[in-house]
Amino acid sequence: MQAWHAPTGMLIGGDFRPAGDGGLLKVENPATAESLAEVADGAPEDARAALDAAHTAFPAWRSASAYERAAVLRRWFERMQEDRENLALLMTLENGKPLKESYAEVDYAASFVEWFSEEAKRAYGRTVPATRAEKRILVLRQPVGVVAAITPWNFPAAMITRKVAPALAAGCTVVLKPAPETPLTALRLGELLKEAGAPPGVLNIVPTSRAQEVAGVWLADPRVRKITFTGSTPVGKELMRKAAGNVQRLSLELGGQAPFVVFADADLDVAVAAIATAKFRNAGQTCIAANRILVAHEIAEEFTQRIVEKVSAMRTGSGLDPQVEVGPMINDKGRAKVLRHVDDAISLGAQVRLGGRTIAGPGYFVEPTVLSGVTRRMLVMREETFGPVIAISTFSSEAEAVAMANDTEFGLAAYFFTRDAGRAWRVAEHLDYGIIGLNDGAPSTAQAPFGGFKESGVGREGGIEGMDAFLETKYVSWGAVGTDLP
Ligand code: SIN
């Protein structure tokens, strides 16, 4: 195996250390089901120590100038670029994604750090004309306080930097619980931030197998002023309930059920190419993965055949193989869910046009799968599949396509393909989603707001909105300024 480097202790107050109770968390390679490493397994006492460190670091970090914070972030961005090979290897080993995607994720993750190193300097307030001549009205933006960030395994680097970079830029300090499946990337990012000159305690990282207990410490402590989470909708709802106790601010990036709508006037070359990203990025394990492929019935057969041809050529296997485009599911549970969705669709009448089975041997692989004749009754149309399954349904009119696309409690990303400019406007305006890919299967980028409508979440990450999530607004009404110079 190629050599990788990452700390295995948790990061608290600038030091990497073992868990207070000596616990160890096993990290597995999902492509082989073999053990990769053991890292410190955080206990509630470690969560408290991390919070103490973040709380202690907060006054100095919030008082540093925006330019000083920006300089640390800039150096973090540069360290990530210098460590690109190692970070990519870590992600392929602990997440399973193909190396090419891991490199793309390092660049994506670093782009948030670069963007927010620049936005740090633009946390502008404003002055507002007052009704009385002797008064002044000032609006100030200030860091919200200590932030607890909880991140998923599907983007082990980017979901961390999309939260931590704006939090640090705003002047907040952070306690982070990375996903137990992918702690090595998180710890290496913490080490790179330390090397970039971040003061001790500004970022603290507690990997753990005891998510509820660790998060419970942070939710119960009023020193945590903000919770930012990417993960499932049920967990997001639970966090909302628990954050109510201390009225902690929340940003939630939750589940999706993305429709991918192909109108009869679409450029099929564009739509077929876009599926590769919108469906197969991270083997379909993304919240913005195209889950429901809705195709105009007059082009459905041609589109399906072209998809089958494209997907048949995609190689599945270990992400370390440069030819591989589709990696494994993260674990056995993830694979079982995908197979359950496929079996359910088949039992309710869907046709298997490609794949549909698990791949024998070590690791948690599922064949890239294409199903046609999919209906609303099937799980693939109602729940997030989180796997490499293309489920195709048809529609007869624009109104029906939009109604089918919006027929879900989720509202994260939607994709649609058309060459008609009027339809482009109409449909973009009527889709109840936070992110629209119009003739585009890859809308994610650091400078645009990412987040969902309805049960897909609260708040936005990235863009100028990404800083807002970590800033409080304070209004100063300044009286007795006078109207004349003395
Ligand atoms: C996600 O799956 O939540 C993140 C996808 C992205 O940032 O593109």
Tab-separated table of C-alpha atoms and ligand atoms in Angstrom:
chain	number	residue	atom	x	y	z
A	1	MET	CA	0.000	0.000	0.000
A	2	GLN	CA	1.206	3.536	-0.756
A	3	ALA	CA	2.455	5.566	2.223
A	4	TRP	CA	0.070	8.066	3.712
A	5	HIS	CA	0.462	10.491	6.541
A	6	ALA	CA	-2.132	11.615	9.094
A	7	PRO	CA	-2.149	12.005	12.860
A	8	THR	CA	-4.147	9.408	14.777
A	9	GLY	CA	-4.692	11.372	17.991
A	10	MET	CA	-7.536	13.835	18.467
A	11	LEU	CA	-6.683	17.521	18.159
A	12	ILE	CA	-7.388	19.473	21.329
A	13	GLY	CA	-5.824	22.810	22.240
A	14	GLY	CA	-3.176	22.445	19.526
A	15	ASP	CA	-1.995	18.953	20.578
A	16	PHE	CA	-2.737	15.563	19.098
A	17	ARG	CA	-3.566	13.256	21.978
A	18	PRO	CA	-5.121	9.872	22.807
A	19	ALA	CA	-8.703	9.589	24.006
A	20	GLY	CA	-9.118	10.250	27.728
A	21	ASP	CA	-10.288	6.669	28.252
A	22	GLY	CA	-7.746	5.242	25.771
A	23	GLY	CA	-10.479	4.165	23.331
A	24	LEU	CA	-9.569	3.414	19.721
A	25	LEU	CA	-11.686	3.749	16.595
A	26	LYS	CA	-10.988	1.384	13.684
A	27	VAL	CA	-10.839	2.910	10.210
A	28	GLU	CA	-11.637	0.554	7.344
A	29	ASN	CA	-10.888	0.634	3.624
A	30	PRO	CA	-14.312	0.071	1.987
A	31	ALA	CA	-12.694	-1.262	-1.202
A	32	THR	CA	-11.116	-4.189	0.662
A	33	ALA	CA	-12.960	-4.286	4.013
A	34	GLU	CA	-9.479	-4.324	5.581
A	35	SER	CA	-8.420	-2.284	8.569
A	36	LEU	CA	-6.496	0.850	7.620
A	37	ALA	CA	-5.704	2.482	10.960
A	38	GLU	CA	-6.872	3.107	14.501
A	39	VAL	CA	-7.476	6.638	15.739
A	40	ALA	CA	-8.376	8.036	19.152
A	41	ASP	CA	-12.061	7.360	19.854
A	42	GLY	CA	-13.400	10.457	21.620
A	43	ALA	CA	-15.416	10.118	24.816
A	44	PRO	CA	-17.676	12.766	26.397
A	45	GLU	CA	-14.765	14.001	28.545
A	46	ASP	CA	-12.785	14.669	25.342
A	47	ALA	CA	-15.729	16.588	23.872
A	48	ARG	CA	-15.697	18.781	26.996
A	49	ALA	CA	-11.927	19.306	26.798
A	50	ALA	CA	-12.261	20.286	23.131
A	51	LEU	CA	-14.988	22.764	23.991
A	52	ASP	CA	-12.915	24.223	26.834
A	53	ALA	CA	-10.049	24.734	24.374
A	54	ALA	CA	-12.290	26.389	21.767
A	55	HIS	CA	-13.857	28.615	24.415
A	56	THR	CA	-10.426	29.665	25.726
A	57	ALA	CA	-9.148	30.415	22.210
A	58	PHE	CA	-12.184	32.466	21.203
A	59	PRO	CA	-11.396	35.924	22.722
A	60	ALA	CA	-7.974	36.232	21.045
A	61	TRP	CA	-9.124	34.789	17.712
A	62	ARG	CA	-12.169	37.054	17.463
A	63	SER	CA	-9.943	40.046	18.321
A	64	ALA	CA	-7.346	39.237	15.658
A	65	SER	CA	-7.766	41.464	12.638
A	66	ALA	CA	-9.619	40.074	9.652
A	67	TYR	CA	-6.334	40.309	7.759
A	68	GLU	CA	-4.540	38.155	10.348
A	69	ARG	CA	-7.274	35.513	10.155
A	70	ALA	CA	-7.223	35.712	6.357
A	71	ALA	CA	-3.451	35.119	6.346
A	72	VAL	CA	-3.810	31.923	8.406
A	73	LEU	CA	-6.534	30.678	6.059
A	74	ARG	CA	-4.436	31.516	3.011
A	75	ARG	CA	-1.545	29.500	4.428
A	76	TRP	CA	-3.947	26.624	5.160
A	77	PHE	CA	-5.060	26.722	1.510
A	78	GLU	CA	-1.416	26.594	0.407
A	79	ARG	CA	-0.583	23.724	2.771
A	80	MET	CA	-3.537	21.760	1.371
A	81	GLN	CA	-2.226	22.247	-2.138
A	82	GLU	CA	1.261	21.131	-1.084
A	83	ASP	CA	-0.253	18.049	0.571
A	84	ARG	CA	-2.583	17.280	-2.366
A	85	GLU	CA	-1.205	13.799	-3.090
A	86	ASN	CA	-1.380	12.683	0.521
A	87	LEU	CA	-4.868	14.099	1.147
A	88	ALA	CA	-6.177	12.468	-2.025
A	89	LEU	CA	-4.674	9.122	-1.062
A	90	LEU	CA	-6.205	9.338	2.423
A	91	MET	CA	-9.635	9.964	0.941
A	92	THR	CA	-9.396	7.121	-1.548
A	93	LEU	CA	-8.278	4.769	1.201
A	94	GLU	CA	-10.851	5.641	3.850
A	95	ASN	CA	-13.806	6.664	1.644
A	96	GLY	CA	-13.170	4.514	-1.458
A	97	LYS	CA	-13.662	7.220	-4.074
A	98	PRO	CA	-11.473	6.977	-7.201
A	99	LEU	CA	-8.184	8.886	-6.937
A	100	LYS	CA	-9.234	11.269	-9.713
A	101	GLU	CA	-12.267	12.267	-7.626
A	102	SER	CA	-10.121	12.565	-4.515
A	103	TYR	CA	-7.820	15.030	-6.276
A	104	ALA	CA	-10.894	16.951	-7.395
A	105	GLU	CA	-12.131	16.968	-3.812
A	106	VAL	CA	-8.833	18.306	-2.465
A	107	ASP	CA	-9.140	21.176	-4.962
A	108	TYR	CA	-12.823	21.683	-4.090
A	109	ALA	CA	-12.059	21.637	-0.341
A	110	ALA	CA	-9.142	24.038	-0.749
A	111	SER	CA	-11.286	26.385	-2.834
A	112	PHE	CA	-13.524	27.028	0.207
A	113	VAL	CA	-10.465	27.937	2.262
A	114	GLU	CA	-9.257	30.303	-0.444
A	115	TRP	CA	-12.707	31.851	-0.919
A	116	PHE	CA	-13.258	32.466	2.795
A	117	SER	CA	-9.700	33.759	3.308
A	118	GLU	CA	-10.852	36.513	0.953
A	119	GLU	CA	-14.361	36.880	2.402
A	120	ALA	CA	-12.841	37.309	5.889
A	121	LYS	CA	-11.983	40.863	4.848
A	122	ARG	CA	-15.542	41.616	3.738
A	123	ALA	CA	-17.622	41.041	6.868
A	124	TYR	CA	-18.971	44.534	6.383
A	125	GLY	CA	-21.450	46.252	8.672
A	126	ARG	CA	-23.296	49.402	7.610
A	127	THR	CA	-24.564	52.761	8.773
A	128	VAL	CA	-28.225	53.634	8.376
A	129	PRO	CA	-29.708	57.183	8.276
A	130	ALA	CA	-31.444	57.836	11.611
A	131	THR	CA	-34.832	59.538	12.046
A	132	ARG	CA	-33.367	62.040	14.539
A	133	ALA	CA	-30.545	64.353	13.538
A	134	GLU	CA	-28.459	63.839	16.703
A	135	LYS	CA	-28.434	60.046	16.384
A	136	ARG	CA	-26.369	57.542	14.380
A	137	ILE	CA	-27.314	53.967	13.593
A	138	LEU	CA	-24.554	51.390	13.166
A	139	VAL	CA	-24.976	47.752	12.148
A	140	LEU	CA	-22.032	45.547	13.172
A	141	ARG	CA	-21.236	41.939	12.220
A	142	GLN	CA	-19.582	39.865	14.924
A	143	PRO	CA	-18.603	36.186	15.243
A	144	VAL	CA	-21.403	34.075	16.664
A	145	GLY	CA	-19.049	32.318	19.130
A	146	VAL	CA	-17.894	28.722	19.500
A	147	VAL	CA	-19.168	26.522	16.667
A	148	ALA	CA	-19.784	22.766	16.775
A	149	ALA	CA	-19.392	21.214	13.320
A	150	ILE	CA	-20.531	17.680	12.506
A	151	THR	CA	-19.467	16.378	9.106
A	152	PRO	CA	-20.165	13.315	6.916
A	153	TRP	CA	-17.952	10.689	5.283
A	154	ASN	CA	-18.967	11.276	1.657
A	155	PHE	CA	-16.768	14.375	1.238
A	156	PRO	CA	-14.201	13.885	4.021
A	157	ALA	CA	-12.365	17.163	3.258
A	158	ALA	CA	-14.774	19.524	1.509
A	159	MET	CA	-17.599	19.289	4.042
A	160	ILE	CA	-15.085	20.245	6.734
A	161	THR	CA	-13.565	23.221	4.941
A	162	ARG	CA	-16.987	24.458	3.784
A	163	LYS	CA	-17.872	24.855	7.475
A	164	VAL	CA	-14.580	25.497	9.249
A	165	ALA	CA	-13.134	28.052	6.805
A	166	PRO	CA	-16.064	30.520	7.053
A	167	ALA	CA	-16.324	29.964	10.806
A	168	LEU	CA	-12.645	30.827	11.292
A	169	ALA	CA	-12.886	33.709	8.810
A	170	ALA	CA	-15.739	35.170	10.853
A	171	GLY	CA	-13.681	34.942	14.073
A	172	CYS	CA	-15.360	31.856	15.557
A	173	THR	CA	-13.513	28.894	17.041
A	174	VAL	CA	-14.585	25.346	16.279
A	175	VAL	CA	-15.078	21.898	17.756
A	176	LEU	CA	-15.392	19.335	14.978
A	177	LYS	CA	-16.725	15.795	14.978
A	178	PRO	CA	-15.776	14.190	11.659
A	179	ALA	CA	-17.527	11.046	10.457
A	180	PRO	CA	-16.157	7.913	12.181
A	181	GLU	CA	-15.569	6.365	8.733
A	182	THR	CA	-13.184	9.121	7.556
A	183	PRO	CA	-11.300	10.648	10.512
A	184	LEU	CA	-7.823	10.523	8.939
A	185	THR	CA	-8.516	13.211	6.341
A	186	ALA	CA	-10.012	15.403	9.072
A	187	LEU	CA	-7.014	14.991	11.363
A	188	ARG	CA	-4.578	15.714	8.537
A	189	LEU	CA	-6.536	18.889	7.722
A	190	GLY	CA	-6.236	19.867	11.383
A	191	GLU	CA	-2.487	19.281	11.256
A	192	LEU	CA	-2.156	21.398	8.114
A	193	LEU	CA	-4.099	24.220	9.790
A	194	LYS	CA	-1.771	24.019	12.771
A	195	GLU	CA	1.222	24.228	10.418
A	196	ALA	CA	-0.446	27.229	8.797
A	197	GLY	CA	-0.147	29.069	12.105
A	198	ALA	CA	-3.634	28.737	13.614
A	199	PRO	CA	-3.404	29.360	17.363
A	200	PRO	CA	-4.051	26.362	19.672
A	201	GLY	CA	-7.750	25.715	20.291
A	202	VAL	CA	-9.006	27.538	17.223
A	203	LEU	CA	-9.910	24.151	15.669
A	204	ASN	CA	-10.369	21.044	17.812
A	205	ILE	CA	-11.180	17.648	16.306
A	206	VAL	CA	-12.838	14.783	18.142
A	207	PRO	CA	-13.274	11.619	16.060
A	208	THR	CA	-15.660	9.270	17.811
A	209	SER	CA	-17.825	6.194	17.503
A	210	ARG	CA	-20.064	7.738	20.194
A	211	ALA	CA	-21.640	10.460	18.081
A	212	GLN	CA	-24.698	11.031	20.233
A	213	GLU	CA	-22.723	11.364	23.452
A	214	VAL	CA	-20.112	13.712	21.988
A	215	ALA	CA	-22.666	15.866	20.178
A	216	GLY	CA	-24.817	15.702	23.317
A	217	VAL	CA	-22.063	17.432	25.337
A	218	TRP	CA	-21.923	20.282	22.828
A	219	LEU	CA	-25.711	20.595	22.494
A	220	ALA	CA	-26.124	20.786	26.257
A	221	ASP	CA	-23.490	23.490	26.754
A	222	PRO	CA	-24.540	27.129	26.238
A	223	ARG	CA	-20.934	28.047	25.329
A	224	VAL	CA	-21.623	26.459	21.930
A	225	ARG	CA	-23.501	29.154	20.021
A	226	LYS	CA	-23.816	27.487	16.650
A	227	ILE	CA	-24.284	23.951	15.333
A	228	THR	CA	-23.460	23.251	11.694
A	229	PHE	CA	-24.264	19.797	10.353
A	230	THR	CA	-24.239	17.874	7.083
A	231	GLY	CA	-25.977	14.517	7.148
A	232	SER	CA	-29.350	12.831	7.169
A	233	THR	CA	-32.686	14.582	7.658
A	234	PRO	CA	-33.689	12.456	10.713
A	235	VAL	CA	-30.444	13.400	12.501
A	236	GLY	CA	-30.923	17.038	11.450
A	237	LYS	CA	-34.385	17.048	13.033
A	238	GLU	CA	-32.982	15.563	16.228
A	239	LEU	CA	-30.301	18.267	16.345
A	240	MET	CA	-32.990	20.934	15.881
A	241	ARG	CA	-34.917	19.565	18.845
A	242	LYS	CA	-31.821	19.410	21.043
A	243	ALA	CA	-30.436	22.798	19.975
A	244	ALA	CA	-33.711	24.352	21.151
A	245	GLY	CA	-32.581	23.886	24.767
A	246	ASN	CA	-29.970	26.646	24.499
A	247	VAL	CA	-31.421	28.261	21.351
A	248	GLN	CA	-28.202	27.417	19.523
A	249	ARG	CA	-28.095	28.686	15.937
A	250	LEU	CA	-28.290	25.962	13.311
A	251	SER	CA	-27.143	25.395	9.756
A	252	LEU	CA	-28.294	22.064	8.354
A	253	GLU	CA	-27.406	20.510	5.021
A	254	LEU	CA	-29.590	17.418	4.912
A	255	GLY	CA	-30.870	14.785	2.522
A	256	GLY	CA	-31.850	15.205	-1.107
A	257	GLN	CA	-33.983	13.442	-3.702
A	258	ALA	CA	-32.700	15.223	-6.794
A	259	PRO	CA	-34.764	15.021	-9.966
A	260	PHE	CA	-32.850	15.005	-13.256
A	261	VAL	CA	-35.327	16.152	-15.904
A	262	VAL	CA	-34.582	15.682	-19.602
A	263	PHE	CA	-36.974	17.551	-21.907
A	264	ALA	CA	-37.491	16.416	-25.499
A	265	ASP	CA	-35.653	19.533	-26.760
A	266	ALA	CA	-32.543	18.814	-24.638
A	267	ASP	CA	-29.087	18.327	-26.092
A	268	LEU	CA	-28.774	14.623	-25.262
A	269	ASP	CA	-24.970	14.685	-25.470
A	270	VAL	CA	-24.971	17.268	-22.670
A	271	ALA	CA	-27.569	15.388	-20.592
A	272	VAL	CA	-25.849	11.991	-20.946
A	273	ALA	CA	-22.451	13.467	-20.035
A	274	ALA	CA	-23.971	15.275	-17.040
A	275	ILE	CA	-25.297	12.001	-15.598
A	276	ALA	CA	-21.716	10.843	-15.103
A	277	THR	CA	-21.182	13.583	-12.532
A	278	ALA	CA	-24.680	14.051	-11.185
A	279	LYS	CA	-25.119	10.318	-10.569
A	280	PHE	CA	-21.719	8.632	-10.342
A	281	ARG	CA	-19.665	11.171	-8.393
A	282	ASN	CA	-18.651	9.308	-5.245
A	283	ALA	CA	-20.562	6.264	-6.595
A	284	GLY	CA	-23.861	8.099	-6.112
A	285	GLN	CA	-23.178	8.806	-2.437
A	286	THR	CA	-23.859	12.548	-2.511
A	287	CYS	CA	-26.803	14.547	-1.215
A	288	ILE	CA	-27.150	16.187	-4.620
A	289	ALA	CA	-26.982	12.887	-6.553
A	290	ALA	CA	-29.542	12.642	-9.353
A	291	ASN	CA	-31.949	10.147	-7.819
A	292	ARG	CA	-34.986	10.355	-10.093
A	293	ILE	CA	-34.323	10.530	-13.817
A	294	LEU	CA	-37.450	11.985	-15.466
A	295	VAL	CA	-37.381	11.841	-19.261
A	296	ALA	CA	-39.848	13.096	-21.895
A	297	HIS	CA	-41.577	9.928	-23.100
A	298	GLU	CA	-40.807	10.596	-26.806
A	299	ILE	CA	-37.033	10.428	-26.191
A	300	ALA	CA	-37.041	7.997	-23.252
A	301	GLU	CA	-35.916	4.889	-25.151
A	302	GLU	CA	-33.126	6.663	-27.027
A	303	PHE	CA	-31.929	8.332	-23.809
A	304	THR	CA	-32.045	5.041	-21.879
A	305	GLN	CA	-30.015	3.221	-24.521
A	306	ARG	CA	-27.402	5.950	-24.551
A	307	ILE	CA	-27.180	5.855	-20.765
A	308	VAL	CA	-26.790	2.070	-20.763
A	309	GLU	CA	-24.003	2.390	-23.339
A	310	LYS	CA	-22.233	5.075	-21.298
A	311	VAL	CA	-22.578	3.312	-17.950
A	312	SER	CA	-21.522	-0.105	-19.339
A	313	ALA	CA	-18.164	1.467	-20.169
A	314	MET	CA	-17.587	2.652	-16.580
A	315	ARG	CA	-15.148	0.541	-14.607
A	316	THR	CA	-15.923	-0.318	-10.965
A	317	GLY	CA	-13.241	-1.239	-8.441
A	318	SER	CA	-10.587	0.046	-6.072
A	319	GLY	CA	-10.175	3.798	-6.334
A	320	LEU	CA	-6.390	3.308	-6.421
A	321	ASP	CA	-6.727	1.886	-9.959
A	322	PRO	CA	-6.518	4.906	-12.303
A	323	GLN	CA	-8.982	3.267	-14.758
A	324	VAL	CA	-11.724	3.031	-12.124
A	325	GLU	CA	-14.609	5.514	-12.246
A	326	VAL	CA	-16.962	3.949	-9.672
A	327	GLY	CA	-15.763	3.006	-6.199
A	328	PRO	CA	-17.425	1.007	-3.403
A	329	MET	CA	-20.262	1.916	-1.053
A	330	ILE	CA	-18.929	3.170	2.265
A	331	ASN	CA	-19.931	0.026	4.194
A	332	ASP	CA	-22.142	-3.031	4.214
A	333	LYS	CA	-25.130	-1.047	5.484
A	334	GLY	CA	-24.805	1.399	2.590
A	335	ARG	CA	-24.580	-1.449	0.098
A	336	ALA	CA	-27.582	-3.237	1.643
A	337	LYS	CA	-29.715	-0.087	1.260
A	338	VAL	CA	-28.876	0.246	-2.433
A	339	LEU	CA	-29.686	-3.417	-3.080
A	340	ARG	CA	-32.951	-3.069	-1.141
A	341	HIS	CA	-33.966	-0.172	-3.406
A	342	VAL	CA	-33.096	-2.150	-6.539
A	343	ASP	CA	-34.949	-5.278	-5.358
A	344	ASP	CA	-37.992	-3.225	-4.368
A	345	ALA	CA	-38.107	-1.549	-7.796
A	346	ILE	CA	-37.809	-4.907	-9.576
A	347	SER	CA	-40.531	-6.459	-7.436
A	348	LEU	CA	-42.836	-3.566	-8.357
A	349	GLY	CA	-42.243	-3.922	-12.097
A	350	ALA	CA	-39.123	-1.909	-13.015
A	351	GLN	CA	-36.952	-3.326	-15.818
A	352	VAL	CA	-33.241	-3.887	-15.169
A	353	ARG	CA	-31.412	-2.504	-18.188
A	354	LEU	CA	-27.951	-2.874	-16.617
A	355	GLY	CA	-26.382	-4.179	-13.409
A	356	GLY	CA	-28.570	-4.596	-10.357
A	357	ARG	CA	-26.359	-6.876	-8.267
A	358	THR	CA	-23.572	-6.751	-5.761
A	359	ILE	CA	-20.034	-7.532	-6.987
A	360	ALA	CA	-18.466	-10.642	-5.437
A	361	GLY	CA	-15.159	-10.366	-3.584
A	362	PRO	CA	-13.913	-8.076	-0.829
A	363	GLY	CA	-15.254	-4.543	-0.436
A	364	TYR	CA	-18.758	-3.107	-0.637
A	365	PHE	CA	-19.388	-2.841	-4.372
A	366	VAL	CA	-22.649	-2.595	-6.294
A	367	GLU	CA	-22.819	-2.825	-10.079
A	368	PRO	CA	-23.657	0.471	-11.773
A	369	THR	CA	-27.343	-0.047	-12.444
A	370	VAL	CA	-29.929	1.321	-14.868
A	371	LEU	CA	-33.633	0.726	-14.213
A	372	SER	CA	-36.471	1.835	-16.491
A	373	GLY	CA	-40.224	1.829	-15.976
A	374	VAL	CA	-39.798	3.259	-12.487
A	375	THR	CA	-42.906	4.570	-10.676
A	376	ARG	CA	-43.786	6.673	-7.628
A	377	ARG	CA	-44.521	3.558	-5.543
A	378	MET	CA	-40.900	2.452	-5.603
A	379	LEU	CA	-38.363	3.335	-2.883
A	380	VAL	CA	-35.914	4.692	-5.491
A	381	MET	CA	-38.440	7.451	-6.209
A	382	ARG	CA	-39.147	8.339	-2.580
A	383	GLU	CA	-35.931	7.863	-0.615
A	384	GLU	CA	-32.312	8.826	-1.176
A	385	THR	CA	-30.680	5.693	-2.673
A	386	PHE	CA	-27.065	6.863	-2.094
A	387	GLY	CA	-25.667	4.488	-4.679
A	388	PRO	CA	-24.903	4.020	-8.399
A	389	VAL	CA	-28.501	3.445	-9.531
A	390	ILE	CA	-30.120	5.312	-12.405
A	391	ALA	CA	-33.900	5.065	-12.041
A	392	ILE	CA	-35.783	6.270	-15.125
A	393	SER	CA	-39.424	7.439	-15.302
A	394	THR	CA	-41.204	9.298	-18.084
A	395	PHE	CA	-43.446	12.381	-18.358
A	396	SER	CA	-45.716	13.815	-21.035
A	397	SER	CA	-45.696	17.588	-20.461
A	398	GLU	CA	-43.676	20.375	-18.870
A	399	ALA	CA	-46.298	20.789	-16.132
A	400	GLU	CA	-46.179	17.079	-15.349
A	401	ALA	CA	-42.369	17.109	-15.241
A	402	VAL	CA	-42.317	19.990	-12.754
A	403	ALA	CA	-45.045	18.395	-10.627
A	404	MET	CA	-43.140	15.068	-10.537
A	405	ALA	CA	-39.877	16.866	-9.738
A	406	ASN	CA	-41.466	18.747	-6.828
A	407	ASP	CA	-43.323	15.709	-5.493
A	408	THR	CA	-41.024	15.134	-2.502
A	409	GLU	CA	-40.400	16.535	0.958
A	410	PHE	CA	-36.795	17.261	-0.089
A	411	GLY	CA	-35.544	20.330	-1.942
A	412	LEU	CA	-31.749	20.319	-2.222
A	413	ALA	CA	-30.701	20.046	-5.895
A	414	ALA	CA	-32.589	19.593	-9.161
A	415	TYR	CA	-31.197	19.240	-12.671
A	416	PHE	CA	-32.946	19.889	-15.949
A	417	PHE	CA	-31.958	19.897	-19.600
A	418	THR	CA	-33.533	21.994	-22.337
A	419	ARG	CA	-32.510	24.215	-25.246
A	420	ASP	CA	-35.630	26.392	-24.958
A	421	ALA	CA	-34.816	29.692	-23.182
A	422	GLY	CA	-38.426	30.338	-22.118
A	423	ARG	CA	-38.711	26.864	-20.632
A	424	ALA	CA	-35.355	27.356	-18.885
A	425	TRP	CA	-36.711	30.392	-17.007
A	426	ARG	CA	-40.112	28.897	-16.258
A	427	VAL	CA	-38.845	25.605	-14.951
A	428	ALA	CA	-35.966	27.127	-12.942
A	429	GLU	CA	-38.476	29.399	-11.219
A	430	HIS	CA	-40.968	26.634	-10.467
A	431	LEU	CA	-38.632	23.975	-9.102
A	432	ASP	CA	-38.725	24.016	-5.269
A	433	TYR	CA	-35.003	23.462	-4.828
A	434	GLY	CA	-32.081	25.455	-3.459
A	435	ILE	CA	-29.682	24.424	-6.241
A	436	ILE	CA	-30.593	24.126	-9.910
A	437	GLY	CA	-28.312	22.558	-12.509
A	438	LEU	CA	-29.607	23.928	-15.823
A	439	ASN	CA	-27.860	21.918	-18.557
A	440	ASP	CA	-25.288	21.273	-15.828
A	441	GLY	CA	-24.561	18.156	-13.785
A	442	ALA	CA	-21.920	19.798	-11.562
A	443	PRO	CA	-23.306	22.934	-9.895
A	444	SER	CA	-21.245	22.812	-6.652
A	445	THR	CA	-18.673	25.575	-6.299
A	446	ALA	CA	-17.218	27.658	-3.460
A	447	GLN	CA	-18.550	31.011	-4.645
A	448	ALA	CA	-22.232	29.981	-4.827
A	449	PRO	CA	-24.679	29.294	-1.973
A	450	PHE	CA	-25.259	25.569	-1.355
A	451	GLY	CA	-28.321	24.446	0.608
A	452	GLY	CA	-31.874	23.247	0.386
A	453	PHE	CA	-35.562	24.072	0.575
A	454	LYS	CA	-38.062	22.089	2.671
A	455	GLU	CA	-36.622	19.123	4.620
A	456	SER	CA	-33.250	19.430	2.895
A	457	GLY	CA	-32.051	21.904	5.445
A	458	VAL	CA	-31.628	25.352	6.892
A	459	GLY	CA	-29.128	27.998	5.762
A	460	ARG	CA	-26.533	28.085	3.015
A	461	GLU	CA	-22.844	27.174	2.790
A	462	GLY	CA	-20.408	28.769	0.345
A	463	GLY	CA	-20.876	32.054	-1.455
A	464	ILE	CA	-21.227	35.274	0.493
A	465	GLU	CA	-24.049	33.552	2.401
A	466	GLY	CA	-21.514	31.094	3.854
A	467	MET	CA	-20.054	33.760	6.169
A	468	ASP	CA	-23.487	34.954	7.331
A	469	ALA	CA	-24.021	31.622	9.031
A	470	PHE	CA	-21.221	32.442	11.495
A	471	LEU	CA	-21.937	36.127	12.104
A	472	GLU	CA	-24.334	37.783	14.513
A	473	THR	CA	-25.823	41.151	13.650
A	474	LYS	CA	-25.580	43.862	16.286
A	475	TYR	CA	-27.296	47.230	16.022
A	476	VAL	CA	-25.841	50.224	17.885
A	477	SER	CA	-28.103	53.216	18.317
A	478	TRP	CA	-25.744	56.076	19.093
A	479	GLY	CA	-27.475	59.054	20.638
A	480	ALA	CA	-26.334	62.546	21.558
A	481	VAL	CA	-23.864	62.778	18.676
A	482	GLY	CA	-25.134	66.321	18.089
A	483	THR	CA	-25.863	68.127	14.880
A	484	ASP	CA	-23.168	70.832	14.752
A	485	LEU	CA	-19.434	70.957	15.322
A	486	PRO	CA	-18.705	72.689	18.648
B	1	SIN	C1	-23.110	16.622	-0.405
B	1	SIN	O1	-23.287	15.501	-0.816
B	1	SIN	O2	-23.756	17.043	0.539
B	1	SIN	C2	-22.103	17.560	-0.960
B	1	SIN	C3	-22.071	17.617	-2.401
B	1	SIN	C4	-21.301	18.798	-2.936
B	1	SIN	O3	-20.797	19.651	-2.201
B	1	SIN	O4	-21.232	18.888	-4.144
